[in-house]
PDB file of C-alpha atoms in Angstrom:
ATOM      1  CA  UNK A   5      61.005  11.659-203.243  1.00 70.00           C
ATOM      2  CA  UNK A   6      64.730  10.280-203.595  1.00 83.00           C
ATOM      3  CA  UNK A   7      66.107  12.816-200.862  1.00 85.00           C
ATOM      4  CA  UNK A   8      65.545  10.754-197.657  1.00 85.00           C
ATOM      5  CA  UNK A   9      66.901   7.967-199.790  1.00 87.00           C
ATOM      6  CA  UNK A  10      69.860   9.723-201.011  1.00 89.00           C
ATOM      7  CA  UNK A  11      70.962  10.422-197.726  1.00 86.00           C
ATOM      8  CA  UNK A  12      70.629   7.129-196.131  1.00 87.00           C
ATOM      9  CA  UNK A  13      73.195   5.831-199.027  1.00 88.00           C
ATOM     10  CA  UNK A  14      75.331   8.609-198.317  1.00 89.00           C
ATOM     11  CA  UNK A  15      74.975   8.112-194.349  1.00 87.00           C
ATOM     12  CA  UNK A  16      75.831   4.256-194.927  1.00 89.00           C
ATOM     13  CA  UNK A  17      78.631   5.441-197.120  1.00 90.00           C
ATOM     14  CA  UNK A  18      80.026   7.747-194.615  1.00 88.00           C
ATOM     15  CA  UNK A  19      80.116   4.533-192.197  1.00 88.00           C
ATOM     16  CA  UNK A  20      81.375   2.496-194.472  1.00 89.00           C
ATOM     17  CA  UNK A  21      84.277   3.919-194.882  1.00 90.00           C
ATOM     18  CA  UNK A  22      84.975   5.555-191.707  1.00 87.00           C
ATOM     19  CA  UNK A  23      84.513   1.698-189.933  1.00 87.00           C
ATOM     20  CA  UNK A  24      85.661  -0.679-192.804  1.00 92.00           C
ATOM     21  CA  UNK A  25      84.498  -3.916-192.712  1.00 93.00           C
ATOM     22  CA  UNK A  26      82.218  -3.207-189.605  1.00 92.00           C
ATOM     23  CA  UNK A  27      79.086  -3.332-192.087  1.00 93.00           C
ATOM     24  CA  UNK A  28      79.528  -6.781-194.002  1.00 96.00           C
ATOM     25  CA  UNK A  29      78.753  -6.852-197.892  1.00 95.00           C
ATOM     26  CA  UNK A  30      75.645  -8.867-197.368  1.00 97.00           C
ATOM     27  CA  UNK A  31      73.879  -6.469-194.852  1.00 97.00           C
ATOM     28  CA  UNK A  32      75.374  -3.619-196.637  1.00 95.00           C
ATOM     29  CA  UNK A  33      73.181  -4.691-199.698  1.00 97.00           C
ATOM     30  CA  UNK A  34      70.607  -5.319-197.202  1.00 97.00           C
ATOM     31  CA  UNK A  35      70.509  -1.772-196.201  1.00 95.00           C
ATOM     32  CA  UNK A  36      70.485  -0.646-199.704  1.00 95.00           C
ATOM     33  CA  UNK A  37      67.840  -2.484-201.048  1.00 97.00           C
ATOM     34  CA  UNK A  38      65.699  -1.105-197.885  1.00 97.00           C
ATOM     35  CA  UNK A  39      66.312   1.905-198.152  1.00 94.00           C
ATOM     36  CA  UNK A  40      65.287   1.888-202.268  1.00 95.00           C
ATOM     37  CA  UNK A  41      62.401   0.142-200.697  1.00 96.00           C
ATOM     38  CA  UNK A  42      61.090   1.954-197.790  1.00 93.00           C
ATOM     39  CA  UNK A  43      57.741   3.106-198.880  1.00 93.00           C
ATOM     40  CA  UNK A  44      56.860  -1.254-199.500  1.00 96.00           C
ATOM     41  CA  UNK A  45      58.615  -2.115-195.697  1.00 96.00           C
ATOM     42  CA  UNK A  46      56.659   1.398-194.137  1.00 92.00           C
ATOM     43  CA  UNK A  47      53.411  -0.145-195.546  1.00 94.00           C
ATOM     44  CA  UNK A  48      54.030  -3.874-193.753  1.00 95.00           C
ATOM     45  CA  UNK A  49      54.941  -1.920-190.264  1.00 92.00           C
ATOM     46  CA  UNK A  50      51.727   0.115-190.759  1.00 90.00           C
ATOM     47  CA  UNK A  51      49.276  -3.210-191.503  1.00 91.00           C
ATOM     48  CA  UNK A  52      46.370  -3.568-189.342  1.00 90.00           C
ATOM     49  CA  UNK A  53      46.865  -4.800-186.238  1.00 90.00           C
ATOM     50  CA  UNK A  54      47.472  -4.332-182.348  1.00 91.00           C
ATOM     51  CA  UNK A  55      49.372  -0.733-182.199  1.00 90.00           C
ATOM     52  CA  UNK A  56      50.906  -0.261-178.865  1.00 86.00           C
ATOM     53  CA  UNK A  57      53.171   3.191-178.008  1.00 79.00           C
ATOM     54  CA  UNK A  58      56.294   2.493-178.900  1.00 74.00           C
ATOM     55  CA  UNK A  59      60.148   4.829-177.570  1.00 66.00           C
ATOM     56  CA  UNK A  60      61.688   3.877-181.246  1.00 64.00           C
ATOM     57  CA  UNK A  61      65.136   4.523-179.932  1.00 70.00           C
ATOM     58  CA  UNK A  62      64.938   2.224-176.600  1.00 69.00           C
ATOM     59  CA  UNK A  63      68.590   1.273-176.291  1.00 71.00           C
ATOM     60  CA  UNK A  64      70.162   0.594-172.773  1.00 68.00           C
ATOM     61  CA  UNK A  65      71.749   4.038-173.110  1.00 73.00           C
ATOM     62  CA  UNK A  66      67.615   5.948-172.807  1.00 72.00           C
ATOM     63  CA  UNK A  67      66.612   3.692-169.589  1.00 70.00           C
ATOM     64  CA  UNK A  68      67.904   4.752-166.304  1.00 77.00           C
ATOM     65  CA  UNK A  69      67.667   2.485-162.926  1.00 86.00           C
ATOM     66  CA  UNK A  70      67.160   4.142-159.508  1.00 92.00           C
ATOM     67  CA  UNK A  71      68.182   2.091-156.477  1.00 94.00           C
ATOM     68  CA  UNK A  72      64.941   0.420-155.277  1.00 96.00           C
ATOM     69  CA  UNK A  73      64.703  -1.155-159.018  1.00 91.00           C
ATOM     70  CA  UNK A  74      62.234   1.223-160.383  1.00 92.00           C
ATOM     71  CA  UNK A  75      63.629   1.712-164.451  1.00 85.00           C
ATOM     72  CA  UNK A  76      63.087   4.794-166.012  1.00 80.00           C
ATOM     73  CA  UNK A  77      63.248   5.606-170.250  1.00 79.00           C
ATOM     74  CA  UNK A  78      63.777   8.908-171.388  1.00 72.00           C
ATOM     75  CA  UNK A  79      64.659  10.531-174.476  1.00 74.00           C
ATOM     76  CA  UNK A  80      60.966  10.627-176.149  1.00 66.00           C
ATOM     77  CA  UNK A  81      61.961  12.450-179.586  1.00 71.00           C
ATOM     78  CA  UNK A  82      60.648   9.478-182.029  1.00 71.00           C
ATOM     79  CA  UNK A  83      57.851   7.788-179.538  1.00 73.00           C
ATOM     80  CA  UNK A  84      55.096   7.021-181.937  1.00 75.00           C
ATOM     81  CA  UNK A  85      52.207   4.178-182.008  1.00 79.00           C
ATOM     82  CA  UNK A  86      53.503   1.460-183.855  1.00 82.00           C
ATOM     83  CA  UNK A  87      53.655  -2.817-183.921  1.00 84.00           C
ATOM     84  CA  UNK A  88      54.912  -3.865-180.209  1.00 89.00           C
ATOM     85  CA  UNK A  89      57.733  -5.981-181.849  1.00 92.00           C
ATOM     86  CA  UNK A  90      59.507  -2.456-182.717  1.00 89.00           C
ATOM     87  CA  UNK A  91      60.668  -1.985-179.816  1.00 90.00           C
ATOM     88  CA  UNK A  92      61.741  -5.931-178.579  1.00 92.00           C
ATOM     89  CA  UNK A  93      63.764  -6.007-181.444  1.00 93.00           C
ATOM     90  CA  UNK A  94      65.315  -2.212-181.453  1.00 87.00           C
ATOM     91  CA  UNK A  95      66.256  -3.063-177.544  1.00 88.00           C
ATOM     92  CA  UNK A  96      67.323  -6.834-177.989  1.00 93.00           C
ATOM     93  CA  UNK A  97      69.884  -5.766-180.999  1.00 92.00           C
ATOM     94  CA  UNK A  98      71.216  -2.595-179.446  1.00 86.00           C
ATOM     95  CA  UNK A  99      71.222  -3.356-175.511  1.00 86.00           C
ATOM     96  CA  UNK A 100      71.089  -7.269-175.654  1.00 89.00           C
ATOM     97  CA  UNK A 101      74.654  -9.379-175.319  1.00 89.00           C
ATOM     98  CA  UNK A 102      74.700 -10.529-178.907  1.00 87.00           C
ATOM     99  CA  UNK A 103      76.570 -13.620-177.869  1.00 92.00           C
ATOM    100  CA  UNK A 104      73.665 -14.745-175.208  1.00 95.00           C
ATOM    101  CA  UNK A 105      70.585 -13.647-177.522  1.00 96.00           C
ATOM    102  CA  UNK A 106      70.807 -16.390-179.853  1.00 96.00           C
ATOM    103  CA  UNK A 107      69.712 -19.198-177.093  1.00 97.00           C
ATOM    104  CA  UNK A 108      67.190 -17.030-175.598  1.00 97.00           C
ATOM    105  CA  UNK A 109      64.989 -14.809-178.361  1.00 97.00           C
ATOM    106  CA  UNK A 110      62.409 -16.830-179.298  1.00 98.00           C
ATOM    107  CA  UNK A 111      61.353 -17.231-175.722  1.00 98.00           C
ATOM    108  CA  UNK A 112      61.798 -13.806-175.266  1.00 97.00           C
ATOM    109  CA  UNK A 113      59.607 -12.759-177.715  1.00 97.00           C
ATOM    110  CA  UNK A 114      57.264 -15.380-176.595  1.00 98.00           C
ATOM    111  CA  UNK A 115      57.340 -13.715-173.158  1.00 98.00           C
ATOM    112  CA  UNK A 116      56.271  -9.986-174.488  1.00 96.00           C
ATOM    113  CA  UNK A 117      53.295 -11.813-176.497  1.00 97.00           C
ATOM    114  CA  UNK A 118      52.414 -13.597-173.165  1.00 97.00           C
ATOM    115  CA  UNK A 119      52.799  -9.772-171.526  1.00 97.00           C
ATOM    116  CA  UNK A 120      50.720  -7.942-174.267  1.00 96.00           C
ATOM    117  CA  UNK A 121      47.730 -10.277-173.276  1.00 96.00           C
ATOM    118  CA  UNK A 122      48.070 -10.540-168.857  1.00 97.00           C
ATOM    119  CA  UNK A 123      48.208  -6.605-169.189  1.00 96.00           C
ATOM    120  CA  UNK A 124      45.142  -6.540-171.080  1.00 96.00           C
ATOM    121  CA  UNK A 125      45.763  -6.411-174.890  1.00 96.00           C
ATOM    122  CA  UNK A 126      43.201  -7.406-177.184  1.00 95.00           C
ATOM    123  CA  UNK A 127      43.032 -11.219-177.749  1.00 95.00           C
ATOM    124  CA  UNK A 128      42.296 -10.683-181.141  1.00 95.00           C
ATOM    125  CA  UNK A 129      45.186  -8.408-182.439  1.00 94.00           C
ATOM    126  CA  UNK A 130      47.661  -9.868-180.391  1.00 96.00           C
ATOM    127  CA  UNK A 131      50.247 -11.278-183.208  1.00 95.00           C
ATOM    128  CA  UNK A 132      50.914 -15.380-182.983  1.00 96.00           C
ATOM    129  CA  UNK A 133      54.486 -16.209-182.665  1.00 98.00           C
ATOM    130  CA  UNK A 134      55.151 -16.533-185.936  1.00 97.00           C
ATOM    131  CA  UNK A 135      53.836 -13.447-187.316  1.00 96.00           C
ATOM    132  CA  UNK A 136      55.635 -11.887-184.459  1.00 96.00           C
ATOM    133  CA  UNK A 137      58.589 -13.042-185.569  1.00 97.00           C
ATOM    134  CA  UNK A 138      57.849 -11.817-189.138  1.00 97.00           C
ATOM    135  CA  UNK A 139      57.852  -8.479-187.713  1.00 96.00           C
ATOM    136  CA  UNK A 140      60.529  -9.202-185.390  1.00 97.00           C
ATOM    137  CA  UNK A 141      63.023  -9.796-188.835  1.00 98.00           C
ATOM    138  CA  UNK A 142      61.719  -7.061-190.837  1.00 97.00           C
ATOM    139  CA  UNK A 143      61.744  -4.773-187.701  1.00 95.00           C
ATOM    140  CA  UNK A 144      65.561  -4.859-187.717  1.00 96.00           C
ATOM    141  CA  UNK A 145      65.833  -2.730-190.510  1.00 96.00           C
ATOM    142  CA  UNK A 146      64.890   0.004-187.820  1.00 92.00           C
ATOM    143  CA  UNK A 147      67.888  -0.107-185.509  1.00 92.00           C
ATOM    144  CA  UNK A 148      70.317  -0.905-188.721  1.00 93.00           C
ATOM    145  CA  UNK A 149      69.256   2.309-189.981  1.00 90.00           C
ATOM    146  CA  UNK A 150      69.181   3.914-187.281  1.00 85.00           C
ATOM    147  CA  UNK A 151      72.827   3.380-185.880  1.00 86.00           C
ATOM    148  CA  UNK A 152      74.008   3.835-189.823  1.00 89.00           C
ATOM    149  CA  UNK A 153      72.099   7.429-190.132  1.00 84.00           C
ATOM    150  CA  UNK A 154      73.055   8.292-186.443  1.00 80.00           C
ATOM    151  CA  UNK A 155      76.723   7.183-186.866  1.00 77.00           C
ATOM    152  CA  UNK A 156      77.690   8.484-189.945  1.00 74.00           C
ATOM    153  CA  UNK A 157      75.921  11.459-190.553  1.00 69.00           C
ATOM    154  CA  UNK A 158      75.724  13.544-187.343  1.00 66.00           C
ATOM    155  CA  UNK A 159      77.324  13.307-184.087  1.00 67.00           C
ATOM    156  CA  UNK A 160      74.786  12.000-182.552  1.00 69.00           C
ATOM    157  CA  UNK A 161      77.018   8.827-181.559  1.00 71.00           C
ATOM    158  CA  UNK A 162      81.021   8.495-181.585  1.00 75.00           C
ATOM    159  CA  UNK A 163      82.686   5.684-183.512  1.00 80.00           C
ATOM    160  CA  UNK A 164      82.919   3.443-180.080  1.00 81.00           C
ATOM    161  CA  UNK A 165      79.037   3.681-179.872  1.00 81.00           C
ATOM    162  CA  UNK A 166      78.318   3.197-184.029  1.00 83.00           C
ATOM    163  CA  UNK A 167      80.583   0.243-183.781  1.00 88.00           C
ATOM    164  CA  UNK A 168      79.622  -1.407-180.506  1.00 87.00           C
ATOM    165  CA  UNK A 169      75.746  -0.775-181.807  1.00 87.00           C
ATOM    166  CA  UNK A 170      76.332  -1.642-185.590  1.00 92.00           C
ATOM    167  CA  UNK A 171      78.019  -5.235-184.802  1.00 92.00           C
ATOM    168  CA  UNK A 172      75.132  -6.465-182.379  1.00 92.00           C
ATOM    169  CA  UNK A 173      72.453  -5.143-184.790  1.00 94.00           C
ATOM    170  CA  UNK A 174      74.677  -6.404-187.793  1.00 95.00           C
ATOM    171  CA  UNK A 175      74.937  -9.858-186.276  1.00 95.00           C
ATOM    172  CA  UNK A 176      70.969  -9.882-185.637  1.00 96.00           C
ATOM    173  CA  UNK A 177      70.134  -9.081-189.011  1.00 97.00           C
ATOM    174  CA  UNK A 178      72.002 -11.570-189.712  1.00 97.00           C
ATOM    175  CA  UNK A 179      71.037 -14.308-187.474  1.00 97.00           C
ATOM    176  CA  UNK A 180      66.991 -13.594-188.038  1.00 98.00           C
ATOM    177  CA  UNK A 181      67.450 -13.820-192.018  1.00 98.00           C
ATOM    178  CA  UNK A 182      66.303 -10.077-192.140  1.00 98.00           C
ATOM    179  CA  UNK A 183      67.612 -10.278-196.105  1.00 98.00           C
ATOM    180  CA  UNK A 184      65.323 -13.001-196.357  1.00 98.00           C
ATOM    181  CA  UNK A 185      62.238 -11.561-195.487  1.00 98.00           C
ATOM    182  CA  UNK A 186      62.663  -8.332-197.084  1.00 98.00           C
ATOM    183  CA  UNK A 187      62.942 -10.533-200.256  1.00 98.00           C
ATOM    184  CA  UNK A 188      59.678 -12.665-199.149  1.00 98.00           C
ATOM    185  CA  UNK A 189      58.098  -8.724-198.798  1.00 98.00           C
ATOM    186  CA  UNK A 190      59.276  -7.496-202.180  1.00 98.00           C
ATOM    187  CA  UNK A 191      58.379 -10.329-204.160  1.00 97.00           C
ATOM    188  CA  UNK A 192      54.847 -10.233-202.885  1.00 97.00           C
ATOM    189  CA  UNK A 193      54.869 -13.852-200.772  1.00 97.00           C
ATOM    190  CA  UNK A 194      53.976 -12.223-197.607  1.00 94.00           C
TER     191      UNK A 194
END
């Protein structure tokens, strides 16, 4: 049971010190704590609710654009049905200008809610704002660990792409109070 765990500390080790100071203390005991905890934040992503298909990996580099406009995603591997707000937040802190998200989140978020129910979603699962934007802070766990297994345990990425990735997801995490609502989740408030 303490394998996958054991190499996620490794993996954030390995980045750690290959990319000092790129992973601040805070979020590095963040990712810690999350990983030790994975089976408690796995069973609030897999709560009832709407489910929609999600990529789980849909940064700007899997999305291609042909010329009349038409974008494309490819790169399927870890597609899987899962809360909507997986994907908003994986894309937003990967492919998203950190600097500009700030100002314009919330309504973006807002936006895919408004989306989920014009295409159809049922009324009834569709997630208010604010648990949204529960899910939306606790969902950022998946990209941090993501870049931090990606970047420092396989060459899946090189150190331009782990450090470009790491400080817009870093500074997300950050931003959204992701600490804070892993707390709220592990001492039983939510």
């Amino acid at each position: 049971p303490f394998r996958g765990k054991l190499v996620a500390l490794f993996t954030h080790w390995v980045v750690r010190r290959k990319l000092p100071g790129l992973i601040p203390d805070d979020v590095a005991q963040l990712f810690d704590i999350a990983v030790w905890n994975w089976h408690k934040v796995q069973a609030f992503y897999e709560r009832p609710g709407l489910k929609t298909m999600v990529h789980g990996d849909s940064h700007m580099g899997n999305f291609f654009f042909k010329p009349d406009g038409t974008v494309g995603t490819f790169d399927f591997q870890v597609k899987s049905e899962e809360h909507p707000i997986r994907d908003v937040v994986y894309f937003l802190s990967c492919s998203y200008d950190h600097e500009k998200l700030p100002a314009v989140e919330k309504n973006l978020v807002r936006f895919y809610l408004a989306e989920l129910a014009r295409l159809g979603a049922p009324a009834d699962e569709i997630p208010t704002f604010d648990q949204a934007w529960l899910q939306y802070r606790l969902h950022a766990l998946s990209p941090l660990y993501a870049f931090v297994f990606s970047g420092g345990f396989s060459n899946l990425m090189d150190s331009h792409q782990t450090v470009c990735g790491l400080r817009r997801i870093v500074s997300l995490v950050q931003r959204v109070d992701t600490a804070g609502a892993l707390d709220d989740l592990l001492s039983g408030k939510i």
